[in-house]
Coordinates of C-alpha atoms and ligand atoms in Angstrom, one line a residue:
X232 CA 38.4 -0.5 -12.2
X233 CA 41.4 -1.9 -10.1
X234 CA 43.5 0.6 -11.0
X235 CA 41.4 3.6 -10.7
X236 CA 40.6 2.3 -7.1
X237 CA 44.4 2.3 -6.3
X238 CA 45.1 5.6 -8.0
X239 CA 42.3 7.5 -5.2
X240 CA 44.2 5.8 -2.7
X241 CA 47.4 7.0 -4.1
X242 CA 45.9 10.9 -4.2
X243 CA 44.5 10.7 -0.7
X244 CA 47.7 9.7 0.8
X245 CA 49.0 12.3 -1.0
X246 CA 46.8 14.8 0.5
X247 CA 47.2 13.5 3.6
X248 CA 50.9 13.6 3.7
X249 CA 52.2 10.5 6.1
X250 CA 49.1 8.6 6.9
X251 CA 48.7 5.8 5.3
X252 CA 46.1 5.7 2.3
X253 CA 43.2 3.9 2.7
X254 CA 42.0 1.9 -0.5
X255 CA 39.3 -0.6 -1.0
X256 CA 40.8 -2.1 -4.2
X257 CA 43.9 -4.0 -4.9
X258 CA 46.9 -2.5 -5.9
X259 CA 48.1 -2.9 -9.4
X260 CA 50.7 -5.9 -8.1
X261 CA 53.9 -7.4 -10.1
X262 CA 52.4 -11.0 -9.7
X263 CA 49.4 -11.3 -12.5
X264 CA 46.1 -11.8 -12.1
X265 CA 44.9 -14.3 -13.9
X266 CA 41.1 -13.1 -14.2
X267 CA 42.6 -9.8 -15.1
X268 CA 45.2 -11.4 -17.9
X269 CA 43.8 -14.5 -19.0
X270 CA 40.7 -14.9 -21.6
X271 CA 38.3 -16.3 -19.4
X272 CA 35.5 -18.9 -20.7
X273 CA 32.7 -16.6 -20.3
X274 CA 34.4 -14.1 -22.5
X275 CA 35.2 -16.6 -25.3
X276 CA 31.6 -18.6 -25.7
X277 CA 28.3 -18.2 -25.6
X278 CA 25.7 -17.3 -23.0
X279 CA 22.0 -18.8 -22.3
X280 CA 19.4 -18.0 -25.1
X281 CA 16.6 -16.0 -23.9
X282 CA 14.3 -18.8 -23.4
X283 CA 16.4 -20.4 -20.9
X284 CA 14.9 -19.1 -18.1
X285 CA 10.8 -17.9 -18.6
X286 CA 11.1 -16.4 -15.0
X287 CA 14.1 -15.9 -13.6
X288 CA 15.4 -17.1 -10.3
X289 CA 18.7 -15.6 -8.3
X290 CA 21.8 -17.1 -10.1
X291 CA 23.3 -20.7 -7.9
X292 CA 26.0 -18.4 -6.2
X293 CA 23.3 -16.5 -4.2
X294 CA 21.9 -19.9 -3.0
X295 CA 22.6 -18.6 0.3
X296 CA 19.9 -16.2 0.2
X297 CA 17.0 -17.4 1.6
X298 CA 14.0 -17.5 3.9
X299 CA 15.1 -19.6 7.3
X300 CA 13.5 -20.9 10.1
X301 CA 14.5 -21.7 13.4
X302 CA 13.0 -25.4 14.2
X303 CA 12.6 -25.1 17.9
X304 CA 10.7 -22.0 17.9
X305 CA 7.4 -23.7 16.9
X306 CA 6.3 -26.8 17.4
X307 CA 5.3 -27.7 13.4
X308 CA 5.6 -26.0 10.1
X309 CA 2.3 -25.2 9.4
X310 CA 1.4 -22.6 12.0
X311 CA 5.0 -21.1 12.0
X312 CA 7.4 -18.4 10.9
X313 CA 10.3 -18.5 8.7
X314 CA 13.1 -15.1 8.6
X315 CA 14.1 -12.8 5.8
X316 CA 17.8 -12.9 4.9
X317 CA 18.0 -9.2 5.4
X318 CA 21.8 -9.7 6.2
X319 CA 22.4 -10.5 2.8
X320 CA 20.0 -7.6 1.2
X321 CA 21.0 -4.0 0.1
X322 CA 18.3 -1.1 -0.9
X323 CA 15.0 -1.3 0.8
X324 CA 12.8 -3.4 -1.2
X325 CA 12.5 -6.8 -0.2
X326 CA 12.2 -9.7 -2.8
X327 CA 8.5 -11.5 -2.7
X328 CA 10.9 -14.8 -2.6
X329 CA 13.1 -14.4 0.2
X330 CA 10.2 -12.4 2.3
X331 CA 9.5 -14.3 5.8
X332 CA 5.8 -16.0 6.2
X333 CA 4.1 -16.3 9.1
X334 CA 0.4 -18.8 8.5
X335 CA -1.1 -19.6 11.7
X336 CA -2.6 -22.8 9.6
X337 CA -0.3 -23.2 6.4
X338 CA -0.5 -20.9 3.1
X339 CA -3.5 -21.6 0.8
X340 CA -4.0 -21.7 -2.8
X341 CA -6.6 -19.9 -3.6
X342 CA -7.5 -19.4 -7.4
X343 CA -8.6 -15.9 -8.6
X344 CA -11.5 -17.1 -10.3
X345 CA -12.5 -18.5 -6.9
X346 CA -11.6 -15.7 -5.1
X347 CA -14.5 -13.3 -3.0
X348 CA -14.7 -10.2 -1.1
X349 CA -17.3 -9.3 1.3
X350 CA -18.4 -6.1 3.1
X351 CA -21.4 -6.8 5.6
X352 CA -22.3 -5.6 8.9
X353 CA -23.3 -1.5 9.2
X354 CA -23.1 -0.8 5.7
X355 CA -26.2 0.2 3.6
X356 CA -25.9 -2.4 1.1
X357 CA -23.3 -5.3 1.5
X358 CA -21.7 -6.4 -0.7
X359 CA -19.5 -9.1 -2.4
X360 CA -16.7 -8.6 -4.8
X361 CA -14.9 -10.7 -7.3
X362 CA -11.2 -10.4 -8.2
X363 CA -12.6 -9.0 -11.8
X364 CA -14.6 -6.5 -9.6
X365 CA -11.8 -5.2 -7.6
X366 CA -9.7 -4.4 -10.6
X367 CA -12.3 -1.8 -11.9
X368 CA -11.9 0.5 -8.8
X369 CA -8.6 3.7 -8.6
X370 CA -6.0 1.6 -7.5
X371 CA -2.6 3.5 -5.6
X372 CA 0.8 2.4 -4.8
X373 CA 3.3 2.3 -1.6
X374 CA 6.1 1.0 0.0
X375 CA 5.5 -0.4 3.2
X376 CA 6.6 -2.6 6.1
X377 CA 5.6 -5.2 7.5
X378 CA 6.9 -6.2 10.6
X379 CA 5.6 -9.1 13.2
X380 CA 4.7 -8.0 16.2
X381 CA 6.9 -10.8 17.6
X382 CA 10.1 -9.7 15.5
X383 CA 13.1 -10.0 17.9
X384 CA 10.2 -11.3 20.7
X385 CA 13.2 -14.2 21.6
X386 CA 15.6 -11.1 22.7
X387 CA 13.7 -10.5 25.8
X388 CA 15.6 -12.0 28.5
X389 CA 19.2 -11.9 26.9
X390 CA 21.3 -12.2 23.9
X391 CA 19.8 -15.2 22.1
X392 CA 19.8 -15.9 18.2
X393 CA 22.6 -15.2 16.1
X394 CA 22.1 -13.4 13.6
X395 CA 19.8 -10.0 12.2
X396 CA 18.2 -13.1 10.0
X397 CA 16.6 -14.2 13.4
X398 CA 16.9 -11.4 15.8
X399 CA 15.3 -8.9 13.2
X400 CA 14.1 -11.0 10.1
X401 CA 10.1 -10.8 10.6
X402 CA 10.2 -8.3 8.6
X403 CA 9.7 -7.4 4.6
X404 CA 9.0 -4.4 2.6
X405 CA 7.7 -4.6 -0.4
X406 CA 5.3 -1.8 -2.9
X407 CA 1.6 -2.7 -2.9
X408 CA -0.9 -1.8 -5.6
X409 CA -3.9 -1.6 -4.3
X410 CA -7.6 -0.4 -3.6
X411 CA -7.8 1.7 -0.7
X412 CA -10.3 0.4 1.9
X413 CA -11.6 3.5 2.1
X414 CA -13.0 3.0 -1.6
X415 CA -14.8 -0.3 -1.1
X416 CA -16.0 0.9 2.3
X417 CA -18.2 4.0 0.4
X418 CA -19.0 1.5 -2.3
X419 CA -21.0 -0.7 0.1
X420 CA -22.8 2.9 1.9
X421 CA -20.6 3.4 4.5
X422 CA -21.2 7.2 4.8
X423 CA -17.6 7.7 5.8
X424 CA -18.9 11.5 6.1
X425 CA -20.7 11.1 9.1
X426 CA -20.9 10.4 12.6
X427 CA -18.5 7.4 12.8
X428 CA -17.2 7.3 16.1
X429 CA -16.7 4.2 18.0
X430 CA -17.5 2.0 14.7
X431 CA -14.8 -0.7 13.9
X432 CA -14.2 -3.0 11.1
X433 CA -13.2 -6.9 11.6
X434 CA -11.6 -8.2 8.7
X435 CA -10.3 -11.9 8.2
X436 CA -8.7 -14.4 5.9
X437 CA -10.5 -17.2 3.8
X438 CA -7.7 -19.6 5.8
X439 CA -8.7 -21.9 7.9
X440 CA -7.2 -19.8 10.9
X441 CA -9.2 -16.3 9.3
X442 CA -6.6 -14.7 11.3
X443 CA -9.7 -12.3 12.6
X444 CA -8.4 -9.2 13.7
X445 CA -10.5 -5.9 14.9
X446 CA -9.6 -2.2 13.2
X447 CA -10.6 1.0 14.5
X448 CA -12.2 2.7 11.9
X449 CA -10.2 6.0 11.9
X450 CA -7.1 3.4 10.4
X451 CA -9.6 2.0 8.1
X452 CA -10.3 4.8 6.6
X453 CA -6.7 6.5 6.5
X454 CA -4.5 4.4 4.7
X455 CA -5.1 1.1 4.6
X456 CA -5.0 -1.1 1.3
X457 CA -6.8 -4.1 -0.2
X458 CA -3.7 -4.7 -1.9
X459 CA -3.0 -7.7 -5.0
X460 CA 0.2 -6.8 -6.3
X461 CA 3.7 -6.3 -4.4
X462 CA 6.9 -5.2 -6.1
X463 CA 4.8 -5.0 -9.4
X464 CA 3.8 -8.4 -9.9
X465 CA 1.3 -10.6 -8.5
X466 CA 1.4 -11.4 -4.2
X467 CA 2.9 -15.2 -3.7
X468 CA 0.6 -17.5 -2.3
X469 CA 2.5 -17.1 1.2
X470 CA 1.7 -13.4 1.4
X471 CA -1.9 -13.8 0.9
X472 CA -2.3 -14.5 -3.1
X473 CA -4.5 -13.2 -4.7
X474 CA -5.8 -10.2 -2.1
X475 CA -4.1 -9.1 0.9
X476 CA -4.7 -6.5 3.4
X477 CA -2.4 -3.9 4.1
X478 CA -2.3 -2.0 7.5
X479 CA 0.8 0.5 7.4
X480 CA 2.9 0.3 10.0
X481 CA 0.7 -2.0 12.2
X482 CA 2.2 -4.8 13.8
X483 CA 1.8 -7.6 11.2
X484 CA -1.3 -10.0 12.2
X485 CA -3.3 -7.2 11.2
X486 CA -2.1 -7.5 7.6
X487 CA -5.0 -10.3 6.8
X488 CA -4.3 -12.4 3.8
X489 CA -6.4 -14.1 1.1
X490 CA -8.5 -11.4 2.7
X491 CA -12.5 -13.0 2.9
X492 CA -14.7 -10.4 4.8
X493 CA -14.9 -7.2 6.1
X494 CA -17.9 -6.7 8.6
X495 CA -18.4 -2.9 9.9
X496 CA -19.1 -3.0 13.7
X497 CA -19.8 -0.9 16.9
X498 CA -17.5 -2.4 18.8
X499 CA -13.9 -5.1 18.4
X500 CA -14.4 -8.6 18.5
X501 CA -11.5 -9.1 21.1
X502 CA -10.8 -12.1 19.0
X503 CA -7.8 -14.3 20.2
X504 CA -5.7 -12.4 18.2
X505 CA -6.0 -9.4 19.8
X506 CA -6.7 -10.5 23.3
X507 CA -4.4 -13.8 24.4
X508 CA -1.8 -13.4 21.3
X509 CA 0.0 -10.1 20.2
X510 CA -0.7 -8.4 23.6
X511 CA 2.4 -7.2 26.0
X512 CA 2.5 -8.4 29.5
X513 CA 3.8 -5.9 32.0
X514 CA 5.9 -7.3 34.4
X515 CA 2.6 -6.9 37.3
X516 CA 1.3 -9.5 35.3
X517 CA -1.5 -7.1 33.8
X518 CA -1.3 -6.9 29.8
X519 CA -1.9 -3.7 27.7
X520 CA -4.9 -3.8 25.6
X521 CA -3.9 -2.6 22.4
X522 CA -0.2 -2.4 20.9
X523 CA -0.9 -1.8 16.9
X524 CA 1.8 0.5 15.8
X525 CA 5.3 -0.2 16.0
X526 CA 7.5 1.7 17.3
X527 CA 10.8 3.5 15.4
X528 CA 13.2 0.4 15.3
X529 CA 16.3 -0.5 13.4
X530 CA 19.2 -3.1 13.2
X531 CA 23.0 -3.1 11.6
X532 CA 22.9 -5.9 8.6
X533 CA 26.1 -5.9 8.1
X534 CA 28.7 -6.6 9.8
X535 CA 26.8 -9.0 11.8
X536 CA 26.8 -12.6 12.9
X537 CA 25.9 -14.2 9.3
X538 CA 27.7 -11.4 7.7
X539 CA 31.3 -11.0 9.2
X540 CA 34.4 -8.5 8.3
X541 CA 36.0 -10.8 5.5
X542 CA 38.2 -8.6 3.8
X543 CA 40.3 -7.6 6.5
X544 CA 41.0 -3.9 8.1
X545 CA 40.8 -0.6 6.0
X546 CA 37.4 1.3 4.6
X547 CA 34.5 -0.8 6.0
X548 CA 30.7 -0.2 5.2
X549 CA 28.3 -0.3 7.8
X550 CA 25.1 -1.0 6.8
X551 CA 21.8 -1.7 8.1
X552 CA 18.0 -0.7 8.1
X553 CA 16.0 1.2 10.1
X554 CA 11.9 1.7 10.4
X555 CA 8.8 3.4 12.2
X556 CA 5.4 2.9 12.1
X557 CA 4.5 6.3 13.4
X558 CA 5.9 7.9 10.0
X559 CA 9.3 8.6 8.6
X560 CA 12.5 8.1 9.6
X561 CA 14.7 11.1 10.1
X562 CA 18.0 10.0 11.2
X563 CA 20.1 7.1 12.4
X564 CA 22.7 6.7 15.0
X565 CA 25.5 4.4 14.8
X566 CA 27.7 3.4 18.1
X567 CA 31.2 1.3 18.2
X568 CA 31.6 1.4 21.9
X569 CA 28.1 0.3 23.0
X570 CA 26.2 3.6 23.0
X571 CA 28.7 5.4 24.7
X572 CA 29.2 7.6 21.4
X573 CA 27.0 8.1 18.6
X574 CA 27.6 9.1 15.0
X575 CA 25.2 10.1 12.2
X576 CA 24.7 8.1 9.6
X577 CA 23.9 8.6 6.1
X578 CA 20.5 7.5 4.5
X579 CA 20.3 5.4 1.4
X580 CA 17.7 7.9 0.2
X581 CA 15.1 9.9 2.4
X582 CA 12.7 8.0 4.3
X583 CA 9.6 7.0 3.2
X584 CA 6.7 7.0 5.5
X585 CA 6.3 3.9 7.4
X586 CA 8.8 2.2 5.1
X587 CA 12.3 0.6 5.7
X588 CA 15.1 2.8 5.4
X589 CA 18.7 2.1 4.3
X590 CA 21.4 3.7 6.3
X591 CA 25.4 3.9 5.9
X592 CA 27.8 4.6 8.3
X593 CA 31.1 4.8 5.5
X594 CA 34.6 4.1 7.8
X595 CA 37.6 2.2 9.0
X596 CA 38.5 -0.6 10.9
X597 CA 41.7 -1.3 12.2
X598 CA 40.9 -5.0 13.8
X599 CA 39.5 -3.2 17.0
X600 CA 36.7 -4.8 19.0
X601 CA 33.5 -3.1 18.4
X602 CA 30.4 -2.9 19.7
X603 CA 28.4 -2.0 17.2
X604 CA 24.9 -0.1 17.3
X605 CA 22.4 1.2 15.7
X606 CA 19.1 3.9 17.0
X607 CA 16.5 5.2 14.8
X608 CA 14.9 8.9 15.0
X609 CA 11.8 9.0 13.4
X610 CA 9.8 12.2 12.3
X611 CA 8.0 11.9 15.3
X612 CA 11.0 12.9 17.7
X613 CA 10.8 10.0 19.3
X614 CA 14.0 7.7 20.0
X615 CA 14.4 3.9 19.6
X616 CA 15.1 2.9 23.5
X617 CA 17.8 0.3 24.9
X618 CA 17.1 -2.8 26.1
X619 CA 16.9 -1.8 29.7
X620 CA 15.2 0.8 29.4
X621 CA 12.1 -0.7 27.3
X622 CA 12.8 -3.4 30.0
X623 CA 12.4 -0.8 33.3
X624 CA 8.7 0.0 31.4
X625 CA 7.6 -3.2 30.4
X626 CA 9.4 -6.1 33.2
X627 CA 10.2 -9.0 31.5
X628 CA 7.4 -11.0 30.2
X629 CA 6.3 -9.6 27.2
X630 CA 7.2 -11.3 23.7
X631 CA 5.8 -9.1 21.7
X632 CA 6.6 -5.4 20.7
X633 CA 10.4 -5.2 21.1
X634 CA 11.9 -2.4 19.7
X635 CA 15.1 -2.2 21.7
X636 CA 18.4 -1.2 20.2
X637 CA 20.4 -4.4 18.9
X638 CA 24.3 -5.0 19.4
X639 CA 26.7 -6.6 17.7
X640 CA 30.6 -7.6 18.9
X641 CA 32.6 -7.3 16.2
X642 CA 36.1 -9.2 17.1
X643 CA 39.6 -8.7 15.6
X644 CA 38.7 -11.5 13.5
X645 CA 36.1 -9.8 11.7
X646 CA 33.2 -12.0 13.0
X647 CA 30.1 -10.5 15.1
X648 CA 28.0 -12.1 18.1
X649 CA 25.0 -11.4 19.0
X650 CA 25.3 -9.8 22.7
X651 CA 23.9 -7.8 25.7
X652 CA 25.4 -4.2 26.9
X653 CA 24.5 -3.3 30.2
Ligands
MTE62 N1 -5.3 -15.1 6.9 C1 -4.1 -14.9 7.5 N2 -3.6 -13.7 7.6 C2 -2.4 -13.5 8.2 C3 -1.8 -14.5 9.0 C4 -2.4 -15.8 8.9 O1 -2.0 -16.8 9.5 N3 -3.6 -15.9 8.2 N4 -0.7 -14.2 9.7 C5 -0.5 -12.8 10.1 C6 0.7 -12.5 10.8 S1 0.9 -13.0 12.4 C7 1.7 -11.8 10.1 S2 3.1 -11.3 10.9 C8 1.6 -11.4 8.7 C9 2.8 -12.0 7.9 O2 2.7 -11.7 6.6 P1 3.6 -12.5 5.5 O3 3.4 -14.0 5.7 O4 3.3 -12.0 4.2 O5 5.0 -12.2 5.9 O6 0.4 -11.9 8.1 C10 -0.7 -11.9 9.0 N5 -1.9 -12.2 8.2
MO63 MO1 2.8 -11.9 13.3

């Protein structure tokens, strides 16, 4: 492995006939290695039996990895957020483990067996499900995100947390097996054929906050989920065990867990929710209505604050995700010098609708200071805006809803900072 490494690095400065090869591995050297000449103990004994570990968490060296919150951002525990590590993630897929929460009164436990789903309001017959019940209808399965519509709301007014943990971390993506809504909704008479303009659905959690929130019906009936597994197994009790809504690429207090009731209406609620929380305040003091979808957004993972240069200058991978809620993502930009120039980078794999998207930017750094962006192109056309201009549109009051490009200065020492081009 080491030596093949070296041996590219030896062709490409061949190739390249007086520039100075660039390798990421270590060159064979005259001093040993010890882990490359000595028998190690893990190559001479045994290994844990099989029935060491029933369900298997990360190994102790990944301790690390995990949800965080910051303490003076709420005032308790219970109705609070905590941050996905995504500085310390690769691929798209986010672990159930390490995947933020946000309860506005605490996670529940709520049993299967105890578990029911009704469908009343402007439906010919309502209805009540059991968890039994909603097994026996077509189920589907997608990646989505799901992002908090107050994700990087603590960015507004300047440079604050340090760290895409913080600054970007209300956010997971995870694949969802699930009944469509639209399946239960015809199941209780909604005659999703007709005339159903100006109808609404308010759905909400068996929690003690419910969480009510109030969905056009169009969305209803498009792609939303009534979702009970994520990455193949079973949802967590903090993401809404055992039944979950799923509202792609909707700001995340629409995604109702331990999902209770679904009531067909003419009209929303305008439940607090939707009216005095997850609203954007214009800078006239006036607030927009509505604000479900979120806009194309991304964020470099790495390098960044909790994930500095360590291995000094030569080939570098930049790395980071990037998202829309108004489909797929179609390209991301990366910047050294503050936005001043842009280049392409590569995607992990095509993007999926209205799911994250891994990008790479593959390159070299030679202890320069950067200032290191990222902007996200979804299908759409439309581009992820900087910070003054989403701020020129929208003052500076809002919390909600902020989309703006992130950046990063890298130092000579390899560390980032969180900080604020203007
Ligand atoms: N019943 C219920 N559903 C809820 C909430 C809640 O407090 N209660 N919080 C909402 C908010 S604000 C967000 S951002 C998402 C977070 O989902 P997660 O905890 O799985 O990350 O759930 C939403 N659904
Ligand atoms: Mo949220």
């Amino acid at each position: 492995m080491t030596f093949r490494t070296t041996r590219r690095g030896l062709l490409k400065s061949g190739i390249a006939a007086g520039a100075t090869a660039a390798s990421a591995g270590a060159a064979l050297a005259n001093t040993p290695d010890p882990l490359i000449t000595e028998l190690q103990d893990w190559a001479s004994g045994t290994g844990d039996g099989v029935d060491a570990t029933p369900y298997g968490l990360p190994i102790e060296y990944e301790s690390d990895v995990i949800r965080r919150n910051v303490e003076w951002l709420t005032a308790d525990t219970i109705s609070s957020i905590n941050f996905t590590p995504i500085h310390a993630l690769d691929g798209t897929i986010t672990p159930q483990g390490c995947a933020f929460e946000r309860h506005h009164s605490g996670a529940i436990e709520l049993r299967k067996d105890d578990y029911r789903l009704m469908i009343n309001g402007l439906v010919d017959q309502p209805l009540v499900f059991s968890y039994a019940d909603l097994e026996r209808f077509p189920r589907e399965n997608h990646v989505y995100f799901c992002e908090c519509a107050a994700n990087t709301g603590m960015e507004w007014a300047g440079a604050q947390l340090n760290g895409a943990q913080f600054t970007h971390g209300m956010i997971h993506n995870m694949e969802y097996s699930g009944v469509p809504l639209r399946t239960l909704l015809e199941e209780a008479g909604l005659d999703t054929a007709g005339d159903l303009a100006g109808k609404w659905v308010y759905v909400e959690g068996a929690d003690a906050s419910s969480n009510g929130r109030s969905i056009p019906m169009e969305k209803a009936l498009d792609d939303c989920l009534v979702a009970f597994k994520a990455n193949g197994e079973a949802l967590r009790k903090e993401h809404g065990y055992p039944v979950r809504l799923v509202v792609p690429g909707w700001e995340g207090n629409m995604w109702v867990k331990w999902l209770r009731r679904i009531e067909v209406m003419d009209g929303p609620v305008e439940s607090r929710e939707e009216t005095s929380k997850y609203t954007d305040t214009l800078a006239d003091g006036t607030s927009r209505k509505w604000t479900w979808v979120m806009d194309a957004k991304s964020v470099i993972t790495s390098p960044s604050p909790q994930s500095p240069i360590t291995h000094g200058t030569g080939p570098v991978v930049i790395s980071g995700l990037a998202w829309s809620g108004h489909g797929k993502i179609t390209r991301v930009d990366v910047s050294r010098d503050g936005g001043m120039t842009w280049e392409t980078a590569r995607l992990g794999k095509q993007g999926d609708s209205k799911a994250l998207t891994r990008f790479y930017l593959d390159t070299e750094w030679n202890g320069e200071d950067w200032l290191l962006q990222s902007r996200a192109i979804d299908e759409t056309g439309y581009v992820q805006p900087t910070k003054a201009q989403l701020r020129e549109v929208r003052g500076e009051n809002s919390i909600y809803h902020n989309n703006c490009i992130q950046t990063w200065h890298l130092k000579a020492n390899g560390e980032a900072e969180n900080v604020e081009v203007s």
